[in-house]
PDB file of C-alpha atoms in Angstrom:
ATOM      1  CA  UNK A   1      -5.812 -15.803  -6.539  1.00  0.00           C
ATOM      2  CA  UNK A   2      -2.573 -16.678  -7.884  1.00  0.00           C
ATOM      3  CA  UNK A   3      -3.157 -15.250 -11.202  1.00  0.00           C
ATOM      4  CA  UNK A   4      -4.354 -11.995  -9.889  1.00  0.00           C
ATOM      5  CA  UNK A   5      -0.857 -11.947  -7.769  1.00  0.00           C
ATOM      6  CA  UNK A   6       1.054 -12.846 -10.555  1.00  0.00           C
ATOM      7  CA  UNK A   7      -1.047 -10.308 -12.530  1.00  0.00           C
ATOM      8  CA  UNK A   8      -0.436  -7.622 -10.227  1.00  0.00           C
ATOM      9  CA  UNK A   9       3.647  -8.317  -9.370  1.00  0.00           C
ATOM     10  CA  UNK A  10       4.063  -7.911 -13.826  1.00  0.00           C
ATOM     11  CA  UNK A  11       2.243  -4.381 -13.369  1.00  0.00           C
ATOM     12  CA  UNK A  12       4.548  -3.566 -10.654  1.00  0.00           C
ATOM     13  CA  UNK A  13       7.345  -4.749 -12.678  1.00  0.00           C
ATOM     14  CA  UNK A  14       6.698  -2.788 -15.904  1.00  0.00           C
ATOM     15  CA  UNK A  15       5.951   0.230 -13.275  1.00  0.00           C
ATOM     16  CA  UNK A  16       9.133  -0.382 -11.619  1.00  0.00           C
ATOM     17  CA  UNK A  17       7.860  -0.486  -8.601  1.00  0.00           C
ATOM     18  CA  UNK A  18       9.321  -2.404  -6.179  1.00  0.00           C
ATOM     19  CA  UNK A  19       7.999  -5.682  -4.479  1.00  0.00           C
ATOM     20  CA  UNK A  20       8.289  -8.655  -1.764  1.00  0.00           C
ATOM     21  CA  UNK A  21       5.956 -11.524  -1.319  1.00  0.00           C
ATOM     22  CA  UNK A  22       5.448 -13.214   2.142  1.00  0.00           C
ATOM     23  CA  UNK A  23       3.324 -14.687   4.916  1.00  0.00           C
ATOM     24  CA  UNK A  24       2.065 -12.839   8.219  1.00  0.00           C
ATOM     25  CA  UNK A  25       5.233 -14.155  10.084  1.00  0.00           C
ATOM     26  CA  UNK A  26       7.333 -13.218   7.546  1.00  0.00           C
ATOM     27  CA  UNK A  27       6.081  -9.077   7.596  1.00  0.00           C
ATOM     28  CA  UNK A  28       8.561  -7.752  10.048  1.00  0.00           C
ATOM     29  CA  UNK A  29      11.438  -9.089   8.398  1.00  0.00           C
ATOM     30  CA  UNK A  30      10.216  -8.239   5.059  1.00  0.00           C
ATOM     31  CA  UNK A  31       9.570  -4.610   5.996  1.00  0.00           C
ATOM     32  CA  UNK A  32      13.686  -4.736   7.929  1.00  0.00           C
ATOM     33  CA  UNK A  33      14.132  -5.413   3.970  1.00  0.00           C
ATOM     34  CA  UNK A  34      11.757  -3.035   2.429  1.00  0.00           C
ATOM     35  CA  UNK A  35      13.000   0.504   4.303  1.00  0.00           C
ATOM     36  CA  UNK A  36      15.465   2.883   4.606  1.00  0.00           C
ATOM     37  CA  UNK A  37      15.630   4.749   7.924  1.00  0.00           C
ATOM     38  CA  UNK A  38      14.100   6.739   9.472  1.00  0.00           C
ATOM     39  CA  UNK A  39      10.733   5.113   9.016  1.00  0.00           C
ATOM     40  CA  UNK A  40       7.356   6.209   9.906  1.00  0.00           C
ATOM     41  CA  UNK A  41       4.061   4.016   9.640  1.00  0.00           C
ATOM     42  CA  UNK A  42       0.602   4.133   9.831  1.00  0.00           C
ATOM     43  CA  UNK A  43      -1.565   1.876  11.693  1.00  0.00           C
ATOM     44  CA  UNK A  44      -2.390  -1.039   9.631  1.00  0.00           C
ATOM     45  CA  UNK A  45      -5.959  -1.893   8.746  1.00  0.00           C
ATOM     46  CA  UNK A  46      -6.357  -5.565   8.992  1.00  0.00           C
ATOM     47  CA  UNK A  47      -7.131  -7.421  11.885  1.00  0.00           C
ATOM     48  CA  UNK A  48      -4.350 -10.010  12.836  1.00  0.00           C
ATOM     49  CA  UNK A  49      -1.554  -7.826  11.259  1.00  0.00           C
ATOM     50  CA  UNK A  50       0.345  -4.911  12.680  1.00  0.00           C
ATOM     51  CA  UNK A  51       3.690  -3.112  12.198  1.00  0.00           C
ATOM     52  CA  UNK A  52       6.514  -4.384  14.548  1.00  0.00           C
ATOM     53  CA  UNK A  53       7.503  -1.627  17.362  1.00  0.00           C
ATOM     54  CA  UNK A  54      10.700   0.066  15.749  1.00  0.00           C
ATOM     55  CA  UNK A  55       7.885   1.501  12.932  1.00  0.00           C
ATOM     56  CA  UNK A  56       6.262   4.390  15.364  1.00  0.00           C
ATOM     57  CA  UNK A  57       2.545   4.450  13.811  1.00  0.00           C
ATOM     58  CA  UNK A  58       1.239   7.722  15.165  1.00  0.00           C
ATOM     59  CA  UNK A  59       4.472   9.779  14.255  1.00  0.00           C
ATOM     60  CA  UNK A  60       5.030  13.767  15.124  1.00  0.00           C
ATOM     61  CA  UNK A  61       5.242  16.267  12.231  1.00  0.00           C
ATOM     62  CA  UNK A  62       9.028  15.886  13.235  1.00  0.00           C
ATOM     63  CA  UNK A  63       9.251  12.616  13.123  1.00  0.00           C
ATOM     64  CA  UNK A  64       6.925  12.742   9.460  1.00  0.00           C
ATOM     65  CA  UNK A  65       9.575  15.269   8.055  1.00  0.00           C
ATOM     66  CA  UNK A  66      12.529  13.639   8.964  1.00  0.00           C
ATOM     67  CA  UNK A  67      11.204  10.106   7.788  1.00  0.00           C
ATOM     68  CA  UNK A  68      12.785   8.360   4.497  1.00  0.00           C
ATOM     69  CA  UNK A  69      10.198   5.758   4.459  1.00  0.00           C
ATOM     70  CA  UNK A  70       6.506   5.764   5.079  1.00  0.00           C
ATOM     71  CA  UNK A  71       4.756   2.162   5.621  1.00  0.00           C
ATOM     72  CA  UNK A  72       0.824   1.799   5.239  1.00  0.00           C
ATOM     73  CA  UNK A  73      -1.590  -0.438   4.649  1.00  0.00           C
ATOM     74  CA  UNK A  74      -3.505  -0.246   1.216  1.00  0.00           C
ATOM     75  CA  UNK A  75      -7.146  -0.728   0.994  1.00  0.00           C
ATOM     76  CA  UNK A  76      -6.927  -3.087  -2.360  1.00  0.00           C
ATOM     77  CA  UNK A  77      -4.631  -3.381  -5.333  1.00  0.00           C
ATOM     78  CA  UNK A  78      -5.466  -3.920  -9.238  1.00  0.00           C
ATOM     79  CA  UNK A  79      -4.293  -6.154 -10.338  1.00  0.00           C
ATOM     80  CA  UNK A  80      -4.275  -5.223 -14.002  1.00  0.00           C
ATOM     81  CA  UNK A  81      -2.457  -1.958 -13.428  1.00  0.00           C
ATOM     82  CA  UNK A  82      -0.197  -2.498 -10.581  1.00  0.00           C
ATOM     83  CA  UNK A  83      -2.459   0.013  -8.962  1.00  0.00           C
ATOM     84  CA  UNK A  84      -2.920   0.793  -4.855  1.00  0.00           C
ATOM     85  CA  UNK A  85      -6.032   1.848  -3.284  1.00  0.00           C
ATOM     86  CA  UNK A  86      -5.189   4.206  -0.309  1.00  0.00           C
ATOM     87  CA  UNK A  87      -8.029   5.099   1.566  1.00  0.00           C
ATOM     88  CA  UNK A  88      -8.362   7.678   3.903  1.00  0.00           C
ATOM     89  CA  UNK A  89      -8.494   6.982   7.510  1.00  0.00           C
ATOM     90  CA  UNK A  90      -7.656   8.653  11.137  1.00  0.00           C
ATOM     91  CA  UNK A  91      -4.057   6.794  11.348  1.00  0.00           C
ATOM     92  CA  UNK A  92      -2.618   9.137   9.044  1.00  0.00           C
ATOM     93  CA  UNK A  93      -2.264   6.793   6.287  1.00  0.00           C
ATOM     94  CA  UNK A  94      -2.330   9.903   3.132  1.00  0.00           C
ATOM     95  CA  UNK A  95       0.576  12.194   4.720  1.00  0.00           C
ATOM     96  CA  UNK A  96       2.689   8.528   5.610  1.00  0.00           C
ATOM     97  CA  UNK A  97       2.187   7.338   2.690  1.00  0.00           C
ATOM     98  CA  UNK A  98       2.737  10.736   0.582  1.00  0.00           C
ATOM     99  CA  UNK A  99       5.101  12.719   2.435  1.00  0.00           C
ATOM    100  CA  UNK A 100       8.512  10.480   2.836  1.00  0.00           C
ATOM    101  CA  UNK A 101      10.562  10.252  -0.668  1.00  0.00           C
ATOM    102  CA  UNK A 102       9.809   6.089  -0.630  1.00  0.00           C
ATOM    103  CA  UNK A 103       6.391   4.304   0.033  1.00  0.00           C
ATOM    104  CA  UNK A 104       6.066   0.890   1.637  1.00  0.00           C
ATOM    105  CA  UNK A 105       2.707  -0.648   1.430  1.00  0.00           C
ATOM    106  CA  UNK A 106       1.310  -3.303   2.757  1.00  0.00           C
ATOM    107  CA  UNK A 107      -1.173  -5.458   0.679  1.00  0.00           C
ATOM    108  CA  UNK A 108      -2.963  -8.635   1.773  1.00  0.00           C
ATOM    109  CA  UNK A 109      -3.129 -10.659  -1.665  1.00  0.00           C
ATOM    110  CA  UNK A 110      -7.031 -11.298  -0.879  1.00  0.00           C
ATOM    111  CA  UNK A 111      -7.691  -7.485  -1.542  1.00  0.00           C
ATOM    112  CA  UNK A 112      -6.556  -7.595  -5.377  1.00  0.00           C
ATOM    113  CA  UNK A 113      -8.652  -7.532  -7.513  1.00  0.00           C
ATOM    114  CA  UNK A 114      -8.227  -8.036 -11.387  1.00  0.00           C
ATOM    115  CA  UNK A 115      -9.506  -4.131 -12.422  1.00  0.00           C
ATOM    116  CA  UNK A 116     -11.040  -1.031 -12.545  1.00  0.00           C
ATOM    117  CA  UNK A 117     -14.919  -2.539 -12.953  1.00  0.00           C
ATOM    118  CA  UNK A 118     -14.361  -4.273  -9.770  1.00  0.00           C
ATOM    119  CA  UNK A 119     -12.604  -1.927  -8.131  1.00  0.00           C
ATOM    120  CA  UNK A 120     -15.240   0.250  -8.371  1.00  0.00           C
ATOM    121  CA  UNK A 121     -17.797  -2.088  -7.281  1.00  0.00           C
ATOM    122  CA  UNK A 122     -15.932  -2.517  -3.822  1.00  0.00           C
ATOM    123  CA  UNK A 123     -15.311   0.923  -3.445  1.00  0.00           C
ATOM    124  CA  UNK A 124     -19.243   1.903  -4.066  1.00  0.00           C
ATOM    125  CA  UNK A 125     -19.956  -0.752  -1.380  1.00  0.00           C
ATOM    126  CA  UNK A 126     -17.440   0.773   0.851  1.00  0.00           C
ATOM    127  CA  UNK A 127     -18.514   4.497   0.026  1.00  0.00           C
ATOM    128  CA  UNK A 128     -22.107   3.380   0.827  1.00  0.00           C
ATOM    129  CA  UNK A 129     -20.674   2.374   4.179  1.00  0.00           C
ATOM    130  CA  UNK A 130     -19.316   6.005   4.668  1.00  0.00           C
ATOM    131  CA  UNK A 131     -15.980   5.224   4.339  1.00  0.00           C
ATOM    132  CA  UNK A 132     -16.067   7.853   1.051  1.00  0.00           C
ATOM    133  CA  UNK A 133     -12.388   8.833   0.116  1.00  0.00           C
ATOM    134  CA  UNK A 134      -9.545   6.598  -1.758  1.00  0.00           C
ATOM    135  CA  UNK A 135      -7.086   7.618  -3.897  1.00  0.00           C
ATOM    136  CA  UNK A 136      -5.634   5.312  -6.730  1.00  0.00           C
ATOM    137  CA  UNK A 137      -1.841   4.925  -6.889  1.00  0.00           C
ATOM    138  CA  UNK A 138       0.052   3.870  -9.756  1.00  0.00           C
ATOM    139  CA  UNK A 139       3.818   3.617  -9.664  1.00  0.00           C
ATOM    140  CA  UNK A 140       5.702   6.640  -8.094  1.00  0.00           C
ATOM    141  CA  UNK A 141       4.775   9.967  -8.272  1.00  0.00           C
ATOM    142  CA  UNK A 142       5.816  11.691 -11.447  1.00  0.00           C
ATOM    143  CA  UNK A 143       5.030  14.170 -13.580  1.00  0.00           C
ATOM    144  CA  UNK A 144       6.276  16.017 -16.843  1.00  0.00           C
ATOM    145  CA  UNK A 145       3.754  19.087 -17.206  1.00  0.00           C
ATOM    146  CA  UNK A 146       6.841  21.393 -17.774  1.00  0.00           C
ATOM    147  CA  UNK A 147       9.629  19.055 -20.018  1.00  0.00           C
ATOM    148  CA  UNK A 148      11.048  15.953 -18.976  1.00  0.00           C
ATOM    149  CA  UNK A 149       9.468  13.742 -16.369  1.00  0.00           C
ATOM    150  CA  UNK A 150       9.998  14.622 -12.690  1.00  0.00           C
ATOM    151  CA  UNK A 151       9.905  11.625 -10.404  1.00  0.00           C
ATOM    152  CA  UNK A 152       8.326  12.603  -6.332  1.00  0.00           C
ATOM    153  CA  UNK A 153       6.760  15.906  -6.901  1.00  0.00           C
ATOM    154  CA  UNK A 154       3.334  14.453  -5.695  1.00  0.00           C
ATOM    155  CA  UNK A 155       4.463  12.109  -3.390  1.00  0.00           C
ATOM    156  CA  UNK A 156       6.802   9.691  -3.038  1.00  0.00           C
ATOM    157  CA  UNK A 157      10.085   9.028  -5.202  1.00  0.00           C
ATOM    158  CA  UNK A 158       9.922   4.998  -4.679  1.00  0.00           C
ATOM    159  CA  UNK A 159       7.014   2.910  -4.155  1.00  0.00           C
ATOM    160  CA  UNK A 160       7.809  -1.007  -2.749  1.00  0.00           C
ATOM    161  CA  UNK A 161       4.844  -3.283  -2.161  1.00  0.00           C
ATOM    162  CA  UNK A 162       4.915  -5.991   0.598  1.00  0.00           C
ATOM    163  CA  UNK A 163       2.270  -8.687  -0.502  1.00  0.00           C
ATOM    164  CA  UNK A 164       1.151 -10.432   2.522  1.00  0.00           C
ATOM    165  CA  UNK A 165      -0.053 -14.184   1.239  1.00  0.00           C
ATOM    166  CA  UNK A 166      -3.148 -14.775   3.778  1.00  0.00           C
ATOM    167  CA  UNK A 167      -5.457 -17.721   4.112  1.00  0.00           C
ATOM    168  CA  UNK A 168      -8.221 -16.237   2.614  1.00  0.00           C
ATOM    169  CA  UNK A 169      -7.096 -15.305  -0.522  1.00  0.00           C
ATOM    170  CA  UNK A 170      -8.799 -16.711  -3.687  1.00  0.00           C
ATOM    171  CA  UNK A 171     -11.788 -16.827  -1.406  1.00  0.00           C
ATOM    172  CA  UNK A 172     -11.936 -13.415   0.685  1.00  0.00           C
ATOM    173  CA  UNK A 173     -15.399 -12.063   1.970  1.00  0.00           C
ATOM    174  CA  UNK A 174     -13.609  -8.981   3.271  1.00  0.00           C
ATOM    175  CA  UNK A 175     -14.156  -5.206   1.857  1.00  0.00           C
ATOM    176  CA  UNK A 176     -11.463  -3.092   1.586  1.00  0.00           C
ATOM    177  CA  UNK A 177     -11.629  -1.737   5.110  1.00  0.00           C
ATOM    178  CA  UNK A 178     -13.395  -4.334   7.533  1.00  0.00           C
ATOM    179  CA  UNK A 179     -15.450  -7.315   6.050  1.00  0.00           C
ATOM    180  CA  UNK A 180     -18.698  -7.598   4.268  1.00  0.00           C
ATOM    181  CA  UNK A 181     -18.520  -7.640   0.353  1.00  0.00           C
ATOM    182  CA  UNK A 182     -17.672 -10.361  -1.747  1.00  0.00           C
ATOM    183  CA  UNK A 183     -15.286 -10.603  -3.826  1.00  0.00           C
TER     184      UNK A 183
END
């Protein structure tokens, strides 16, 4: 696992993305590090990790338009690419993690995976499931259809990754959402 973490922090870097590695007891104070108020957050998808109690999870439309900083959890990462794999579920995660100008997310290091090929393989698993809708992130939102590149028009100007070092990495059974596939 340490290679694909290693892997994955270069892609971030060449991305400029933003990153922090740490362990479950070390999340709250890494996110204190990682935003820039006001903050809104989505529920978090893994069992045995959730956002501290200043990050309000279900927040208003108010609340999601005033925010600077939107923290979710993120399905997977690739590794190769510096890639997230949002997925779409009832806590809100797309408009959290879309919607404020920077994006914290939160990846356990057992959900990376080295690329696209298996990538694809969890996600067929998980579509299977029903859980059918992901979207893959790469760096910040940018794009430069009409002249020079244009940083946030699709989402989010800043993109910082909290790596959460778990137990089971290097030899995770988990899926992307809630345990079954191999990986």
């Amino acid at each position: 696992m340490t290679g694909l973490v290693e892997t994955f922090e270069a892609s971030l870097d060449d991305l400029d993305v933003t990153r922090a590695r740490t362990t479950p007891d070390g999340l709250e104070e890494a996110l204190r590090e990682s935003v820039v108020e006001p903050v809104v957050g989505a529920p978090l998808p893994f069992g045995g990790l959730s956002l501290p109690d200043w990050i309000p999870t279900h927040p208003t439309p108010r609340e999601l338009q005033e925010a600077r900083t939107g923290v979710t959890g993120v399905g997977g990462g690739i590794a190769e690419y510096g890639t997230l794999i949002v997925q779409s579920r009832p806590g809100g995660d797309e408009p959290v993690s879309l919607y404020p100008e920077r994006h914290v997310a939160v990846l356990r290091a057992s959900d990376l995976v080295a690329g696209v090929p298996e990538a694809l393989s969890v996600l067929g698993e998980e579509f299977a499931a029903g859980r059918d809708s992901a979207v893959f992130a790469t760096g910040m939102s940018a794009t430069a259809d009409m002249g020079e590149a244009v940083r946030g028009v699709h989402g989010p100007r800043e993109v910082h990754v909290v790596i959460v070092e778990d137990e089971t990495a290097g030899e995770s059974t988990d899926t992307l959402e809630d345990g079954g596939a191999e990986r």
